Amino acid sequence: MAKNPKHILVIRLSAMGDVAMTVPVLRVFSQTYPDIKLTVASRPHFKPFFEGIPNLDFLEADVYGEHKNLGLIKLAKKAKANGVEVVADLHNVIRSKIITKYLIFKWIKSVKIDKGRAEKKALVNAKGKSISQLKTTHQRYADVFEKLGFPLDLSQFVAPPKKQLTPKLNGLIGVEQKKLIGIAPFAAHDGKMYPLSLMTEVIQELDETNKYRIFLFGGGKKEIEQLKKLENPFANVTNVAGKLNFEEELALISNLDLMLSMDSGNGHLAAMYGIPVITLWGVTHPYAGFVPFGQPESNQLLADRKKFPLIPTSIYGNKFPKGYEDAIKTIAPQTVVIKIVEVLE
């Protein structure tokens, strides 16, 4: 490993939520070690996440095109040509291993993330027994840098300034002084998604106060159609899915007063900007280490583990026994509303 390295390659190729989780860690790194250069290798779509971080360059990884399969060697060669001295592999999958193996061959050492697979397996296999908090993913990222000789204190995170709103976004927000709430009701798997019928009750109660401006986030044709129906009955609710480009969405998220999300990427996007995030947990559990950055335990609303003792049924929510897709229904809409009002007021 290079002695006193001045340039670190950071690899985190996907997925969106995981890449977003690196951002607070890299902000702390930049604050703590302003003389050390970072180059982040990730998918082009995620480049806006890293804007405004001093001394950070972005290396576009076109993993479905130019850098597909052994095309990753080309990416590794580019990183070497840019002068990287060591590698922080925050992904630890086949793609990142191809890059690191090539660089190790060129005498550039790497440290990879310990994902804690055995601990997570034990958490899933607890089967109703007592469970305890595992190390957070953010801390696992920080541990990689510590092994490279750069310890981090994540409590020193300073949120970036809100992004400037465009006239288009100002038009969506309106002139009335209302608290801005983002709601991202979808998740990758059914067991992690709050039923839209219950979310409608949450939205109705918030809308009736006339105190809040609510924005609905999602993506994909089916989700957009569902969000349009969710939006229609309410005066203070706007569906932004399909209406904004990615950078506009990030700008809006950075100006929210609160984000309500499932165990999904949108919560991590909001947390990047220091926005309070309330997360609804179905068949997954915050103890696995995927709570959005800096969010207190009190902001985690959990399904009833007494009624559904096998929670967490998997780390990512993709596996659960029959009937467990209903676990998240044990979080009452009134509970969600009370928590939102508590955090905002």
Coordinates of C-alpha atoms in Angstrom, one line a residue:
M1 CA 0.0 0.0 0.0
A2 CA 1.3 3.5 -0.9
K3 CA 2.8 5.2 2.1
N4 CA 0.8 8.3 3.0
P5 CA -1.4 8.1 -0.2
K6 CA -2.8 11.4 -1.5
H7 CA -5.3 10.0 -4.1
I8 CA -7.9 7.3 -3.3
L9 CA -10.1 5.5 -5.8
V10 CA -13.6 4.9 -4.3
I11 CA -15.6 2.1 -6.0
R12 CA -19.4 2.0 -5.4
L13 CA -21.1 1.1 -8.7
S14 CA -24.7 0.6 -7.7
A15 CA -27.6 0.5 -6.5
M16 CA -29.0 4.0 -6.0
G17 CA -29.6 3.8 -2.3
D18 CA -26.2 2.2 -1.6
V19 CA -24.4 4.9 -3.6
A20 CA -26.4 7.6 -1.8
M21 CA -25.3 6.1 1.5
T22 CA -21.6 6.7 0.6
V23 CA -22.2 10.5 0.2
P24 CA -22.3 11.5 3.9
V25 CA -19.2 9.4 4.5
L26 CA -17.3 11.0 1.7
R27 CA -18.4 14.5 2.9
V28 CA -16.9 13.7 6.3
F29 CA -13.8 12.4 4.6
S30 CA -13.4 15.6 2.6
Q31 CA -13.9 17.7 5.7
T32 CA -11.4 15.7 7.7
Y33 CA -8.7 15.2 5.1
P34 CA -9.0 18.3 2.7
D35 CA -5.6 17.5 1.1
I36 CA -6.5 14.0 0.0
K37 CA -8.1 13.6 -3.5
L38 CA -11.0 11.2 -4.0
T39 CA -12.0 9.7 -7.4
V40 CA -15.4 8.0 -7.2
A41 CA -16.1 5.3 -9.8
S42 CA -19.9 4.9 -10.2
R43 CA -22.6 4.9 -12.8
P44 CA -23.1 8.2 -14.7
H45 CA -26.6 8.6 -13.4
F46 CA -25.3 9.1 -9.8
K47 CA -22.8 11.9 -10.6
P48 CA -25.1 14.6 -9.2
F49 CA -24.9 13.0 -5.8
F50 CA -21.3 14.1 -5.4
E51 CA -21.6 17.7 -6.5
G52 CA -20.0 20.2 -4.2
I53 CA -17.7 17.8 -2.4
P54 CA -14.3 19.4 -2.4
N55 CA -11.3 17.6 -4.0
L56 CA -13.6 14.9 -5.5
D57 CA -13.5 13.7 -9.1
F58 CA -16.1 11.4 -10.7
L59 CA -15.1 8.5 -13.0
E60 CA -18.1 7.4 -15.0
A61 CA -18.5 3.6 -15.0
D62 CA -20.7 2.6 -18.0
V63 CA -21.2 -1.0 -16.7
Y64 CA -23.8 -1.8 -19.3
G65 CA -21.8 -0.4 -22.2
E66 CA -18.2 0.6 -22.6
H67 CA -17.2 -1.0 -19.2
K68 CA -19.3 -4.1 -19.4
N69 CA -17.6 -7.3 -18.2
L70 CA -13.8 -7.1 -19.0
G71 CA -14.4 -3.6 -20.2
L72 CA -13.9 -2.8 -16.5
I73 CA -10.2 -3.2 -17.1
K74 CA -10.4 -0.1 -19.3
L75 CA -11.9 1.8 -16.3
A76 CA -9.1 0.5 -14.1
K77 CA -6.5 1.7 -16.6
K78 CA -8.1 5.1 -16.6
A79 CA -8.1 5.3 -12.8
K80 CA -4.4 4.4 -12.8
A81 CA -3.6 7.0 -15.5
N82 CA -5.4 9.5 -13.3
G83 CA -2.9 8.8 -10.5
V84 CA -4.9 6.8 -7.9
E85 CA -2.6 5.3 -5.3
V86 CA -4.9 3.1 -3.2
V87 CA -8.5 1.8 -3.6
A88 CA -11.5 1.8 -1.2
D89 CA -13.8 -0.9 -2.6
L90 CA -17.1 0.0 -1.0
H91 CA -18.9 -2.5 -3.2
N92 CA -17.0 -5.9 -3.0
V93 CA -18.8 -7.6 -5.9
I94 CA -17.4 -9.3 -9.1
R95 CA -17.3 -5.9 -11.0
S96 CA -15.3 -4.1 -8.3
K97 CA -13.0 -7.1 -7.9
I98 CA -12.1 -7.0 -11.6
I99 CA -11.0 -3.4 -11.1
T100 CA -9.1 -4.1 -7.9
K101 CA -7.4 -7.2 -9.2
Y102 CA -6.0 -5.3 -12.2
L103 CA -4.8 -2.5 -10.0
I104 CA -3.3 -4.9 -7.4
F105 CA -1.3 -6.3 -10.4
K106 CA -0.1 -2.8 -11.0
W107 CA 1.0 -2.5 -7.3
I108 CA -2.0 -0.4 -6.2
K109 CA -3.4 -1.9 -3.1
S110 CA -7.1 -2.0 -2.1
V111 CA -9.2 -2.5 1.0
K112 CA -12.7 -3.9 0.6
I113 CA -15.8 -3.5 2.7
D114 CA -16.8 -6.2 5.2
K115 CA -20.5 -6.6 4.5
G116 CA -21.0 -8.6 7.7
R117 CA -22.7 -11.4 5.8
A118 CA -22.5 -13.9 8.8
E119 CA -24.0 -11.4 11.2
K120 CA -26.8 -10.5 8.8
K121 CA -27.5 -14.2 8.2
A122 CA -27.8 -14.7 12.0
L123 CA -30.2 -11.7 12.1
V124 CA -32.5 -13.2 9.5
N125 CA -32.4 -16.6 11.2
A126 CA -33.3 -15.3 14.7
K127 CA -36.8 -16.7 14.2
G128 CA -38.5 -14.5 16.8
K129 CA -35.6 -14.4 19.3
S130 CA -34.1 -11.2 20.6
I131 CA -32.1 -9.3 18.0
S132 CA -29.6 -6.5 18.3
Q133 CA -28.3 -3.6 16.1
L134 CA -25.6 -4.5 13.6
K135 CA -23.0 -2.1 12.5
T136 CA -24.5 0.5 10.0
T137 CA -23.6 0.4 6.4
H138 CA -22.2 3.9 6.8
Q139 CA -19.8 2.8 9.5
R140 CA -18.8 -0.2 7.3
Y141 CA -17.8 2.3 4.6
A142 CA -15.9 4.4 7.2
D143 CA -14.1 1.3 8.4
V144 CA -12.6 0.8 4.9
F145 CA -11.1 4.3 5.1
E146 CA -9.8 3.6 8.6
K147 CA -8.0 0.5 7.3
L148 CA -6.4 2.8 4.6
G149 CA -5.1 5.0 7.5
F150 CA -7.9 7.6 7.4
P151 CA -10.2 7.2 10.5
L152 CA -13.5 9.1 10.3
D153 CA -15.9 10.4 12.9
L154 CA -19.3 10.3 11.2
S155 CA -20.8 12.5 13.9
Q156 CA -18.9 15.4 12.3
F157 CA -21.1 15.4 9.2
V158 CA -22.2 18.8 8.0
A159 CA -25.2 18.8 5.6
P160 CA -24.6 20.6 2.3
P161 CA -26.7 23.7 1.5
K162 CA -30.1 23.3 -0.1
K163 CA -29.9 23.2 -3.9
Q164 CA -31.2 26.3 -5.7
L165 CA -34.8 25.9 -6.9
T166 CA -35.6 26.5 -10.5
P167 CA -38.7 28.6 -11.6
K168 CA -40.3 25.2 -12.4
L169 CA -39.8 23.9 -8.9
N170 CA -40.9 27.2 -7.3
G171 CA -44.1 26.9 -9.4
L172 CA -44.7 23.4 -7.9
I173 CA -44.1 24.6 -4.4
G174 CA -46.3 27.7 -4.7
V175 CA -46.2 31.0 -2.7
E176 CA -47.9 29.8 0.5
Q177 CA -45.5 29.2 3.4
K178 CA -46.1 25.6 4.1
K179 CA -43.9 22.8 5.3
L180 CA -42.7 20.6 2.5
I181 CA -43.2 16.8 2.8
G182 CA -41.9 14.2 0.4
I183 CA -43.6 10.8 0.3
A184 CA -42.1 7.9 -1.6
P185 CA -44.6 5.1 -1.2
F186 CA -43.0 2.4 -3.3
A187 CA -40.3 -0.2 -2.6
A188 CA -38.5 -2.9 -4.6
H189 CA -40.5 -5.7 -2.9
D190 CA -44.1 -6.0 -1.8
G191 CA -43.1 -6.9 1.8
K192 CA -41.5 -3.4 2.2
M193 CA -44.3 -1.4 0.7
Y194 CA -47.1 0.4 2.8
P195 CA -50.4 -0.3 1.1
L196 CA -51.6 2.7 -1.0
S197 CA -55.0 2.5 0.8
L198 CA -53.3 3.2 4.1
M199 CA -51.0 5.8 2.6
T200 CA -54.1 7.5 1.3
E201 CA -55.4 7.8 4.9
V202 CA -52.0 9.4 5.9
I203 CA -52.2 11.8 3.1
Q204 CA -55.8 12.7 3.7
E205 CA -55.2 13.6 7.3
L206 CA -52.1 15.7 6.4
D207 CA -53.9 17.4 3.6
E208 CA -56.9 18.4 5.7
T209 CA -54.7 20.4 8.0
N210 CA -53.8 22.7 5.1
K211 CA -50.4 23.2 6.8
Y212 CA -48.3 21.1 4.4
R213 CA -47.3 20.8 0.7
I214 CA -46.9 17.1 -0.2
F215 CA -44.9 15.8 -3.1
L216 CA -45.2 12.2 -4.3
F217 CA -42.0 10.5 -5.6
G218 CA -41.7 7.3 -7.7
G219 CA -40.7 6.1 -11.1
G220 CA -41.9 3.7 -13.9
K221 CA -45.1 3.9 -15.9
K222 CA -47.2 1.8 -13.5
E223 CA -46.1 3.8 -10.4
I224 CA -46.7 7.1 -12.1
E225 CA -50.3 6.1 -12.9
Q226 CA -50.8 5.0 -9.3
L227 CA -49.4 8.3 -8.0
K228 CA -51.7 10.3 -10.3
K229 CA -54.7 8.5 -8.7
L230 CA -53.2 9.1 -5.2
E231 CA -52.7 12.8 -6.0
N232 CA -56.1 13.6 -7.5
P233 CA -58.5 14.1 -4.5
F234 CA -56.1 16.4 -2.6
A235 CA -55.6 20.1 -2.8
N236 CA -52.1 20.1 -1.3
V237 CA -50.6 17.1 -3.0
T238 CA -48.5 17.0 -6.2
N239 CA -47.2 14.0 -8.0
V240 CA -43.7 14.8 -9.3
A241 CA -43.0 11.4 -10.8
G242 CA -42.4 11.7 -14.5
K243 CA -42.5 15.5 -14.3
L244 CA -38.9 16.2 -13.2
N245 CA -35.5 15.1 -14.4
F246 CA -33.2 13.5 -11.8
E247 CA -31.3 16.8 -10.9
E248 CA -34.6 18.6 -10.4
E249 CA -35.8 15.8 -8.1
L250 CA -32.6 16.1 -6.0
A251 CA -33.0 19.8 -5.8
L252 CA -36.6 19.4 -4.6
I253 CA -35.6 16.7 -2.1
S254 CA -32.9 19.0 -0.7
N255 CA -35.5 21.6 0.1
L256 CA -38.0 19.3 1.8
D257 CA -38.7 19.6 5.5
L258 CA -39.3 15.9 5.8
M259 CA -39.3 12.7 3.7
L260 CA -41.5 9.7 4.4
S261 CA -40.2 6.6 2.7
M262 CA -40.2 2.8 2.8
D263 CA -36.9 1.0 3.3
S264 CA -35.8 2.3 -0.1
G265 CA -33.5 4.7 -1.9
N266 CA -35.5 7.8 -1.5
G267 CA -34.9 7.9 2.2
H268 CA -31.1 7.8 1.5
L269 CA -31.4 10.6 -1.0
A270 CA -33.0 12.9 1.5
A271 CA -30.5 11.9 4.2
M272 CA -27.7 13.0 2.0
Y273 CA -28.9 16.5 2.4
G274 CA -29.6 16.2 6.2
I275 CA -33.4 16.1 5.7
P276 CA -35.3 14.3 8.5
V277 CA -36.5 10.9 7.2
I278 CA -39.2 8.7 8.6
T279 CA -39.0 5.2 7.4
L280 CA -41.7 2.5 7.4
W281 CA -40.3 -1.0 7.9
G282 CA -42.2 -4.1 6.8
V283 CA -40.4 -7.4 6.5
T284 CA -36.9 -5.8 6.8
H285 CA -35.6 -4.3 10.0
P286 CA -33.4 -1.2 10.9
Y287 CA -31.0 -3.5 12.8
A288 CA -29.6 -4.8 9.6
G289 CA -27.8 -1.4 9.2
F290 CA -29.7 0.3 6.4
V291 CA -31.3 3.2 8.3
P292 CA -30.9 6.5 6.4
F293 CA -27.8 8.5 7.6
G294 CA -28.2 10.4 10.8
Q295 CA -31.8 9.4 11.5
P296 CA -32.8 8.6 15.1
E297 CA -34.3 5.3 16.2
S298 CA -37.5 7.2 16.9
N299 CA -38.0 7.9 13.2
Q300 CA -38.1 4.2 12.4
L301 CA -41.7 2.9 12.4
L302 CA -41.7 -0.9 12.5
A303 CA -44.2 -3.7 11.8
D304 CA -45.4 -5.6 14.8
R305 CA -42.8 -8.3 15.5
K306 CA -45.0 -10.0 18.1
K307 CA -47.5 -10.8 15.3
F308 CA -44.8 -11.4 12.7
P309 CA -41.9 -12.8 14.7
L310 CA -39.8 -13.9 11.8
I311 CA -39.0 -10.3 10.9
P312 CA -36.5 -9.6 9.4
T313 CA -37.3 -12.3 6.9
S314 CA -34.4 -11.2 4.7
I315 CA -32.0 -8.3 4.5
Y316 CA -33.4 -6.8 1.3
G317 CA -37.1 -7.8 1.7
N318 CA -37.1 -10.1 -1.3
K319 CA -38.0 -13.2 0.8
F320 CA -40.8 -13.6 3.2
P321 CA -43.3 -16.3 4.3
K322 CA -46.9 -16.3 3.1
G323 CA -48.9 -13.6 4.9
Y324 CA -45.9 -11.5 5.8
E325 CA -46.5 -9.1 3.0
D326 CA -49.3 -7.8 5.3
A327 CA -46.8 -7.2 8.2
I328 CA -46.4 -3.5 7.3
K329 CA -50.1 -3.0 7.7
T330 CA -49.6 -3.2 11.5
I331 CA -48.2 0.3 11.3
A332 CA -51.4 2.4 11.7
P333 CA -51.9 5.5 9.5
Q334 CA -52.5 7.5 12.7
T335 CA -49.1 6.5 14.0
V336 CA -47.5 7.7 10.8
V337 CA -49.3 11.1 11.0
I338 CA -48.5 11.6 14.6
K339 CA -44.8 11.0 14.0
I340 CA -44.7 13.3 11.0
V341 CA -46.3 16.1 13.0
E342 CA -44.0 15.5 15.9
V343 CA -40.9 15.7 13.7
L344 CA -42.1 18.8 11.9
E345 CA -43.5 20.8 14.8

